[in-house]
CSV table of C-alpha atoms and ligand atoms in Angstrom, one decimal:
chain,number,residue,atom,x,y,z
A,758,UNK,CA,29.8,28.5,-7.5
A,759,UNK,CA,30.0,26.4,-4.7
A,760,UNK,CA,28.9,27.0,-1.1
A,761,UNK,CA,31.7,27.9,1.5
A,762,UNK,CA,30.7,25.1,4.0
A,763,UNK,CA,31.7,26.5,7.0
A,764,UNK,CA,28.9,29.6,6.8
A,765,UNK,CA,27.0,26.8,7.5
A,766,UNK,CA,25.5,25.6,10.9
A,767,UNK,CA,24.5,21.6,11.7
A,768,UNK,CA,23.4,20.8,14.8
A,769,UNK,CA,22.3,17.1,16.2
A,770,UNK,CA,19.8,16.9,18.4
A,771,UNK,CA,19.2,13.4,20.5
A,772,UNK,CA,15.6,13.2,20.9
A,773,UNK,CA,12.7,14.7,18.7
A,774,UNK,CA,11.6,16.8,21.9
A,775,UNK,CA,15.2,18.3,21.7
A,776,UNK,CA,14.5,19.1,17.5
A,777,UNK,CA,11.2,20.8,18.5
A,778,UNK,CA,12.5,22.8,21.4
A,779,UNK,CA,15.6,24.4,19.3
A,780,UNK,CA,12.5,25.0,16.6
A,781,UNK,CA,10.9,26.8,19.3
A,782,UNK,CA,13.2,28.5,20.5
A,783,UNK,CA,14.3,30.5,17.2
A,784,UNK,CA,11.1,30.4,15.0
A,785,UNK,CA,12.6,30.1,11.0
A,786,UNK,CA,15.8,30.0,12.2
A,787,UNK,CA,16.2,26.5,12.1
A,788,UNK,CA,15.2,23.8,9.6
A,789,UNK,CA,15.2,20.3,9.5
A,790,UNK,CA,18.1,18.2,7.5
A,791,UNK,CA,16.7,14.5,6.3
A,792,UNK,CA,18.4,12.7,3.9
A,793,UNK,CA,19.8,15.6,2.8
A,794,UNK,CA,19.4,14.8,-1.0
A,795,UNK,CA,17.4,18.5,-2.0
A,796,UNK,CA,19.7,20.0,0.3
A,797,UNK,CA,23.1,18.8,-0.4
A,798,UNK,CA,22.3,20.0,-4.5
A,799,UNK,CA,21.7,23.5,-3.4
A,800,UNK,CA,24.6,23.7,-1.5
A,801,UNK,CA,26.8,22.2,-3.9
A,802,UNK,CA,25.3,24.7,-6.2
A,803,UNK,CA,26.1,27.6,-4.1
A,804,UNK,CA,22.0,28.1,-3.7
A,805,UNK,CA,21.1,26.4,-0.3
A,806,UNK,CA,20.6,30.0,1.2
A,807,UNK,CA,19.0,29.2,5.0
A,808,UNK,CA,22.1,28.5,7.3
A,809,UNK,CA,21.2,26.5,10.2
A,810,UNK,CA,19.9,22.9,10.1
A,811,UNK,CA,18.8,19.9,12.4
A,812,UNK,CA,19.9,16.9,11.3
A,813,UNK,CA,16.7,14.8,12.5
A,814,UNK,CA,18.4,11.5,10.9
A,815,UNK,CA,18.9,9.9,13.6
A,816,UNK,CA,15.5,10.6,15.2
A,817,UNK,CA,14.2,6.9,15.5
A,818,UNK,CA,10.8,9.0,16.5
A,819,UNK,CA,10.4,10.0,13.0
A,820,UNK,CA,11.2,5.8,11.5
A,821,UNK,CA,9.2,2.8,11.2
A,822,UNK,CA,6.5,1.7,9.5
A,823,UNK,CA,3.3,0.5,11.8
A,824,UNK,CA,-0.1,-0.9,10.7
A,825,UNK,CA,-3.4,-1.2,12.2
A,826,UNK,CA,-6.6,-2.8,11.0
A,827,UNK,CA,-7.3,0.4,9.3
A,828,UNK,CA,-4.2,2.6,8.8
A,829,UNK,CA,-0.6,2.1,7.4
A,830,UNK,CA,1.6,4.9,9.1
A,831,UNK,CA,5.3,5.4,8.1
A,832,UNK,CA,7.7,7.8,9.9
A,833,UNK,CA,8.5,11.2,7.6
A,834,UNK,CA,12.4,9.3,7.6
A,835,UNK,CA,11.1,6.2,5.7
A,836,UNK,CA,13.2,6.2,2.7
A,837,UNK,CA,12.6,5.1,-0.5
A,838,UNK,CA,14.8,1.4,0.3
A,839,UNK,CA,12.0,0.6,2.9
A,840,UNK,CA,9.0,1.8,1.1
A,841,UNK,CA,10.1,-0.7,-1.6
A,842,UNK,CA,10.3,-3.2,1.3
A,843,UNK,CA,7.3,-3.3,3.0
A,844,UNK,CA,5.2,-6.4,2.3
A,845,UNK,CA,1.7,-4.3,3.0
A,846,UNK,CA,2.9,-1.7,1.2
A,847,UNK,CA,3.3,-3.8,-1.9
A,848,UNK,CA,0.7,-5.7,-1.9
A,849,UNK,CA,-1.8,-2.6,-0.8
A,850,UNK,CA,-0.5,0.4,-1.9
A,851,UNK,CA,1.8,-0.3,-4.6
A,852,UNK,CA,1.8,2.9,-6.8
A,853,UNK,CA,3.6,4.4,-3.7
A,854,UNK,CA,6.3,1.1,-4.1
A,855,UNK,CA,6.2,1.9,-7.7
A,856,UNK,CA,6.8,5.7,-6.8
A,857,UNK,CA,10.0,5.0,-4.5
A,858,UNK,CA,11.4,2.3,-7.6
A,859,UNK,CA,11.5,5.4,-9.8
A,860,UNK,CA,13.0,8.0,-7.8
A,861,UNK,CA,16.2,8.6,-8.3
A,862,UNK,CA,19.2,5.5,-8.1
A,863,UNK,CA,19.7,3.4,-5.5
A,864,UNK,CA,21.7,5.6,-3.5
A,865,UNK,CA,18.9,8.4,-3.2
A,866,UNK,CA,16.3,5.8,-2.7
A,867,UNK,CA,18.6,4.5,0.7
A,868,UNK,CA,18.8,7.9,1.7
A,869,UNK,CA,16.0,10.0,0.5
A,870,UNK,CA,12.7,10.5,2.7
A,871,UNK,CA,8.9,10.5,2.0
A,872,UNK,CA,9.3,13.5,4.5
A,873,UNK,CA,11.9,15.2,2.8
A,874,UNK,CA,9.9,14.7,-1.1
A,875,UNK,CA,6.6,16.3,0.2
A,876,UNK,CA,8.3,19.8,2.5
A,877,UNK,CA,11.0,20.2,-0.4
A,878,UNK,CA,7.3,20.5,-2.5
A,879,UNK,CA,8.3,20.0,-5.8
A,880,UNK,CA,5.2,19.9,-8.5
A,881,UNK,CA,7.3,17.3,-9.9
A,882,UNK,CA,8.0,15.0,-7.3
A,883,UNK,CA,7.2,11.6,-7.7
A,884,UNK,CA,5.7,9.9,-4.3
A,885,UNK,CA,3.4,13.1,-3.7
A,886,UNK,CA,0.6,12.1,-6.7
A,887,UNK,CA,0.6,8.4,-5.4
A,888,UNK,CA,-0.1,9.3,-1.6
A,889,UNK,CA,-2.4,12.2,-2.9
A,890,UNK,CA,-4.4,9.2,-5.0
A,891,UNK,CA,-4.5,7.2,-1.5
A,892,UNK,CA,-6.1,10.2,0.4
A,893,UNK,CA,-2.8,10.2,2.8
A,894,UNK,CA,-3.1,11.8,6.5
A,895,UNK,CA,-0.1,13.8,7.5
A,896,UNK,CA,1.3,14.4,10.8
A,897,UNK,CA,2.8,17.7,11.9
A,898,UNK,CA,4.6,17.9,15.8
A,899,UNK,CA,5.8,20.9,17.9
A,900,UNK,CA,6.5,21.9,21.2
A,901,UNK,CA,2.3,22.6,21.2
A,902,UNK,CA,1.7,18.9,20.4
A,903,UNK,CA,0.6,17.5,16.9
A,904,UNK,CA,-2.1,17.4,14.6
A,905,UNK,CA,-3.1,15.3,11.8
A,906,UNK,CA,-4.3,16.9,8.6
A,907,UNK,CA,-5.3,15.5,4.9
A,908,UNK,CA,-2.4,15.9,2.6
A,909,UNK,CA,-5.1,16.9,0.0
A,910,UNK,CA,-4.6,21.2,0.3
A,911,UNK,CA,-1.4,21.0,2.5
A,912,UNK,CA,0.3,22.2,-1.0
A,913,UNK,CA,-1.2,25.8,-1.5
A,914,UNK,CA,1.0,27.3,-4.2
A,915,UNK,CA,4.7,26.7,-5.6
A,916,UNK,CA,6.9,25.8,-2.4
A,917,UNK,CA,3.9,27.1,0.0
A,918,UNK,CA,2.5,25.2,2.2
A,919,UNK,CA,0.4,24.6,5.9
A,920,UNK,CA,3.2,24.4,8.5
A,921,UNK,CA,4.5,26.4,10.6
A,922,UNK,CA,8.3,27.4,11.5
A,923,UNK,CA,8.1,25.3,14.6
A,924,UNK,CA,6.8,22.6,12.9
A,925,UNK,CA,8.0,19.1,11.7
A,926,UNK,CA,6.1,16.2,9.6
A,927,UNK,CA,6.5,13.0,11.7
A,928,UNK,CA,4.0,10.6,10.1
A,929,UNK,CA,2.3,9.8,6.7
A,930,UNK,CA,-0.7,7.4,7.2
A,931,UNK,CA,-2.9,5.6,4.1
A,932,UNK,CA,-6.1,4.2,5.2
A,933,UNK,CA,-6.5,0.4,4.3
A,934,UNK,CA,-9.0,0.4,2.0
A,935,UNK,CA,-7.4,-0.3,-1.3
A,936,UNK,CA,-8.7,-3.9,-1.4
A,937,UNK,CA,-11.0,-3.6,-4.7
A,938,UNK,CA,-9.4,-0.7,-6.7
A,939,UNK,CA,-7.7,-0.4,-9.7
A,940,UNK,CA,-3.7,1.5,-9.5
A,941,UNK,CA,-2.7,3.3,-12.1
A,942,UNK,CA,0.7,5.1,-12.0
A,943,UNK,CA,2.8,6.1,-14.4
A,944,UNK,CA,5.8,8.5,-14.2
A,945,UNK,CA,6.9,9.7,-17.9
A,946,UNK,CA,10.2,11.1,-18.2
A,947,UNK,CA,12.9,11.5,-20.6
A,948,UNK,CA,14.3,8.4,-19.8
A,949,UNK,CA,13.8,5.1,-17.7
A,950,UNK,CA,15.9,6.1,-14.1
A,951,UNK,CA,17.2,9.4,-13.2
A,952,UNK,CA,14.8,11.8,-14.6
A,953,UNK,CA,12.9,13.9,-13.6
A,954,UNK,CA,9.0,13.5,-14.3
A,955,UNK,CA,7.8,15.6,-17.1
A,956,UNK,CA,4.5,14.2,-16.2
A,957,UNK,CA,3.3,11.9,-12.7
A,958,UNK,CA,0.2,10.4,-13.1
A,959,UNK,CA,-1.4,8.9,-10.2
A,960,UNK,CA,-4.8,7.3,-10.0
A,961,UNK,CA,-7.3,5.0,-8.4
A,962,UNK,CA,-10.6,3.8,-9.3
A,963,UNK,CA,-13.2,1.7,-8.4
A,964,UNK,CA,-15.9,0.1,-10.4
A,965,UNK,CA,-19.3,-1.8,-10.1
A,966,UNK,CA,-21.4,-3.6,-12.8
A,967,UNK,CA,-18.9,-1.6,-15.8
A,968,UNK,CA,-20.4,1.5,-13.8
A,969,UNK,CA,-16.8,4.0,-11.8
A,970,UNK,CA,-18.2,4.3,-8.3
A,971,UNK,CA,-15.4,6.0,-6.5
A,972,UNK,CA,-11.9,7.4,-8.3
A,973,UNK,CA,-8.6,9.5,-7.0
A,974,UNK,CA,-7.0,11.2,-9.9
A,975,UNK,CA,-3.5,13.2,-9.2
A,976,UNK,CA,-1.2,14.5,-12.1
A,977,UNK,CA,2.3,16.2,-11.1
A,978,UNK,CA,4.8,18.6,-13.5
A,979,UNK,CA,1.7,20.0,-14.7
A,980,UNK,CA,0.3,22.7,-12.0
A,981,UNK,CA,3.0,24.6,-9.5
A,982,UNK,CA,1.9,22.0,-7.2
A,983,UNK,CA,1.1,18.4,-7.9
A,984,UNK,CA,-2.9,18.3,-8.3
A,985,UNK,CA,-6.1,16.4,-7.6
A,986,UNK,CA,-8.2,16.2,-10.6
A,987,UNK,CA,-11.4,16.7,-8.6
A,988,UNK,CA,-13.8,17.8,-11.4
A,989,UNK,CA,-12.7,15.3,-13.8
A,990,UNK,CA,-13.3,12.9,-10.5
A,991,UNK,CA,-16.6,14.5,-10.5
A,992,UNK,CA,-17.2,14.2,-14.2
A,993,UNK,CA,-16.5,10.5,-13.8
A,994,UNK,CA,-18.4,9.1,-10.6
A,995,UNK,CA,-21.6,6.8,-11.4
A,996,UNK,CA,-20.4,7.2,-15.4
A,997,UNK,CA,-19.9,4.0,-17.9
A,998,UNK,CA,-16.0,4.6,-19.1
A,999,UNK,CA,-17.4,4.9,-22.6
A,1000,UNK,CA,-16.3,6.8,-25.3
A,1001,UNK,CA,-18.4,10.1,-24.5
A,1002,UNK,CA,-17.3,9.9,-20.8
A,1003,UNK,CA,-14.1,9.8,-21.7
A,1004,UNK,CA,-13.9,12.4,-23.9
A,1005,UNK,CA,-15.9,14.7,-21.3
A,1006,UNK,CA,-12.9,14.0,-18.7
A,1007,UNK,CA,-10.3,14.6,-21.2
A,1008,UNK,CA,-11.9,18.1,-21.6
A,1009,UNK,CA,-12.3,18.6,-18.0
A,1010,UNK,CA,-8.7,17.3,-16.9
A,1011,UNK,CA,-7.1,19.9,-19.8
A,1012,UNK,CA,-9.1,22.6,-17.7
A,1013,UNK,CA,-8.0,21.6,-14.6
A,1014,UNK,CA,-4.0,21.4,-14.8
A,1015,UNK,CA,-1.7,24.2,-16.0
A,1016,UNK,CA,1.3,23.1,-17.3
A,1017,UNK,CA,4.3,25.5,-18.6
A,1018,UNK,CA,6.9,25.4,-20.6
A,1019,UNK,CA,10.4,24.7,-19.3
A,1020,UNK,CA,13.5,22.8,-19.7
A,1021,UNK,CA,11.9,19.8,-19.3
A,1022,UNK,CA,9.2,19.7,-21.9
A,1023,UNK,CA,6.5,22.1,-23.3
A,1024,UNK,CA,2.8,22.6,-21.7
A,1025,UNK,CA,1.3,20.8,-24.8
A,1026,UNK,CA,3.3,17.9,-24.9
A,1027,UNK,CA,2.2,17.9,-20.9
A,1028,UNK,CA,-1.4,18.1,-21.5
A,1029,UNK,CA,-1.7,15.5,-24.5
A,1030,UNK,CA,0.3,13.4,-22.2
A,1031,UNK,CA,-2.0,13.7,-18.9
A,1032,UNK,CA,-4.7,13.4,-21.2
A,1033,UNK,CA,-2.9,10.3,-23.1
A,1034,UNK,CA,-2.8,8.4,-19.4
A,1035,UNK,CA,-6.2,9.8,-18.7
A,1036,UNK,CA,-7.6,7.4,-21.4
A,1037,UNK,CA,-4.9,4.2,-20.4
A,1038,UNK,CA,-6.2,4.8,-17.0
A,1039,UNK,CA,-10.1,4.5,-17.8
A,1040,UNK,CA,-9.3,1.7,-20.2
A,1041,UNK,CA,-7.8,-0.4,-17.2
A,1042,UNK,CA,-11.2,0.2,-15.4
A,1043,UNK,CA,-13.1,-0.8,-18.3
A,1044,UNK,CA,-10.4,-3.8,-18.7
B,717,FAD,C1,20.3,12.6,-8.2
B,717,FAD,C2,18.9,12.9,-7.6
B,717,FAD,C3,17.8,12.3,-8.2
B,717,FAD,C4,16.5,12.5,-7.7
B,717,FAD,N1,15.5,11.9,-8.3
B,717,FAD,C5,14.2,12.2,-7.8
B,717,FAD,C6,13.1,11.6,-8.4
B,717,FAD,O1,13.2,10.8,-9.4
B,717,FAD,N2,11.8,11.9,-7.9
B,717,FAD,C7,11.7,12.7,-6.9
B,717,FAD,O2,10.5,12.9,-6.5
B,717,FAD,N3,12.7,13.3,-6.3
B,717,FAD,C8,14.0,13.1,-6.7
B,717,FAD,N4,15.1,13.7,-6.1
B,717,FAD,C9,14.8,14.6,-5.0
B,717,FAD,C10,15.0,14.0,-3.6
B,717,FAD,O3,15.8,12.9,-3.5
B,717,FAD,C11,13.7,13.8,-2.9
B,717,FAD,O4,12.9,14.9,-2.9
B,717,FAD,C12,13.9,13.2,-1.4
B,717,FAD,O5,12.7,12.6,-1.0
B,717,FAD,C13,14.2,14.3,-0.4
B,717,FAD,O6,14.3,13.7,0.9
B,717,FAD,P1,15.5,14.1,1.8
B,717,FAD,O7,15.2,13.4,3.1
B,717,FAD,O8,16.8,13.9,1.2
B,717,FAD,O9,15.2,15.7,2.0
B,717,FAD,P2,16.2,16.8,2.5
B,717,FAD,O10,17.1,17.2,1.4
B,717,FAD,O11,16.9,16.5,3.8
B,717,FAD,O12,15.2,18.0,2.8
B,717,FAD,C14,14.3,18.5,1.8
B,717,FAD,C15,13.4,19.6,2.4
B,717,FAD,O13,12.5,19.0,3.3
B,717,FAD,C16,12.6,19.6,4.6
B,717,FAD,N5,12.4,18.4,5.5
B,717,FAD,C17,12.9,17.2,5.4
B,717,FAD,N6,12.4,16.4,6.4
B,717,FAD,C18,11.5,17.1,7.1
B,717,FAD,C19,10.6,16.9,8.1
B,717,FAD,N7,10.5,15.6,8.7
B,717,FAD,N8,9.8,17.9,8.6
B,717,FAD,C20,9.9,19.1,8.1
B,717,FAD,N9,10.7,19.4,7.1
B,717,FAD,C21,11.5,18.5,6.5
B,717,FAD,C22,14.0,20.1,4.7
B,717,FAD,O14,14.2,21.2,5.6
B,717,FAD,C23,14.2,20.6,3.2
B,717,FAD,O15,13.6,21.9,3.1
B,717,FAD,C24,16.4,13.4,-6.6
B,717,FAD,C25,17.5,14.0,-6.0
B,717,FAD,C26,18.7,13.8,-6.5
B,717,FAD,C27,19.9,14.4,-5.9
């Protein structure tokens, strides 16, 4: 059934200050409208059941992509088009670039956010594991000013998460310090575009004399939010990748993620899966 469009309120602020004061002003009544790409589904499906939005498109507060010596910082309205785009981005970060290629077609990658992909807090979104793996900052603004936070723990349960009603995320920032890890992402689907991960893998590592000194390792589709792997992490640091590490991991990522069965694909082929990119990931380090 589709929604009846008029029952439904857009309003178009012109500055950010205005989108945080209307916020304010009506705690939960309003929400902000991005790209629109979760949103416009549910309302073509007759499911979108909150009525009022911003539409914060044309905030140029919430665009651009800055870097400093140590930070990269995009707005939340960077779309998937400009991720793709950025020169630093490629060359430094480019499981997020390889993130943004996946998502979707070209259409939803010129209109759909990084903002929009981590508050619609799907546990099978695709850009989330990759900024997770590159221990991402996030900004949230109000009327009462901002604060940043570490994405790691934003997420607290299926569609739950830190912020408030008068809230908005402005800004993602990655620290600059990718220059001697090892990326590994893969997204595994049921097809090569346009599909929906049945499993996200996400991961970065670091290595010194055959020995891991530091890695990140985030899986999505497999939790009811997209997860850090921090005991198989832990089970990892200061260890030869060899074939007892490994299989010590293996056991201790299958503990840490909870996959289900759905439409998509079944918790066991999840887990052999994570697992199966578990083992391609610590062979690159070993590589
Ligand atoms: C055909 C199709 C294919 C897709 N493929 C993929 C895919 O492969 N991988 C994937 O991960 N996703 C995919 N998506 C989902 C979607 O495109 C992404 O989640 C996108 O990043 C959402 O961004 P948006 O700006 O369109 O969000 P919107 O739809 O505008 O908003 C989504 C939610 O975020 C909130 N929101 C948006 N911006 C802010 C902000 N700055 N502050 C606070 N709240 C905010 C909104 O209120 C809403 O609750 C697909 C969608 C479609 C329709």
């Amino acid at each position: 059934m589709r929604a009846c469009v008029p029952n439904y309120h857009l309003t178009t602020p012109a500055t950010l200050a205005d989108a945080l004061a209307l916020l304010e002003s009506e705690p939960g009544v309003w929400k902000p409208f991005a790209g629109g790409t979760d949103l416009m589904v549910l309302l073509e499906a007759g499911k979108l059941v909150h009525r009022n939005y911003i539409n914060i498109w044309g905030l140029n507060e919430l665009r651009g992509i800055e870097a400093t010596d140590t930070y990269i910082t995009l707005g939340a309205l960077t779309t998937y088009t400009e991720v793709q785009a950025n020169p630093i981005l490629r060359r430094e970060f480019p499981m997020l670039c390889q993130a943004a290629s996946e998502t979707g077609g070209l259409a939803i990658q010129n209109r759909g956010t990084l903002g929009g992909n981590i508050i619609n807090a799907s546990p099978a979104a695709d850009s989330p594991p990759a900024l997770l793996a590159y221990d991402a900052e996030i900004q949230l603004v109000s009327t009462r000013g901002s604060r940043w936070l570490p994405y790691q723990g934003f997420h607290t349960g299926y569609k739950q998460m830190h912020i408030g009603p008068d809230e908005m995320l402005a800004r993602i920032r990655l620290p600059r310090n990718t220059a001697d890890v090892k990326h590994y992402y893969r997204k595994v689907g049921t097809r090569k575009a346009q599909a929906i991960s049945k499993v996200c893998f996400a991961a970065v590592g670091r290595t010194d004399r055959e020995q891991i000194e530091d890695t990140r390792i985030v899986v999505g589709s497999v939790a009811p939010i997209v997860i850090r792997c921090v005991q198989t992490e832990d089970s990892l640091r200061q260890q030869k990748p060899d074939d007892e590490t490994i299989r010590i991991a293996c056991a201790s990522l299958f503990r840490e993620i909870s996959p289900i069965d759905d439409i998509r694909s079944t918790a066991k082929y999840r887990s052999q899966v994570a697992t199966n990119l578990l083992v391609d990931f610590l062979a690159t380090l070993r590589a």
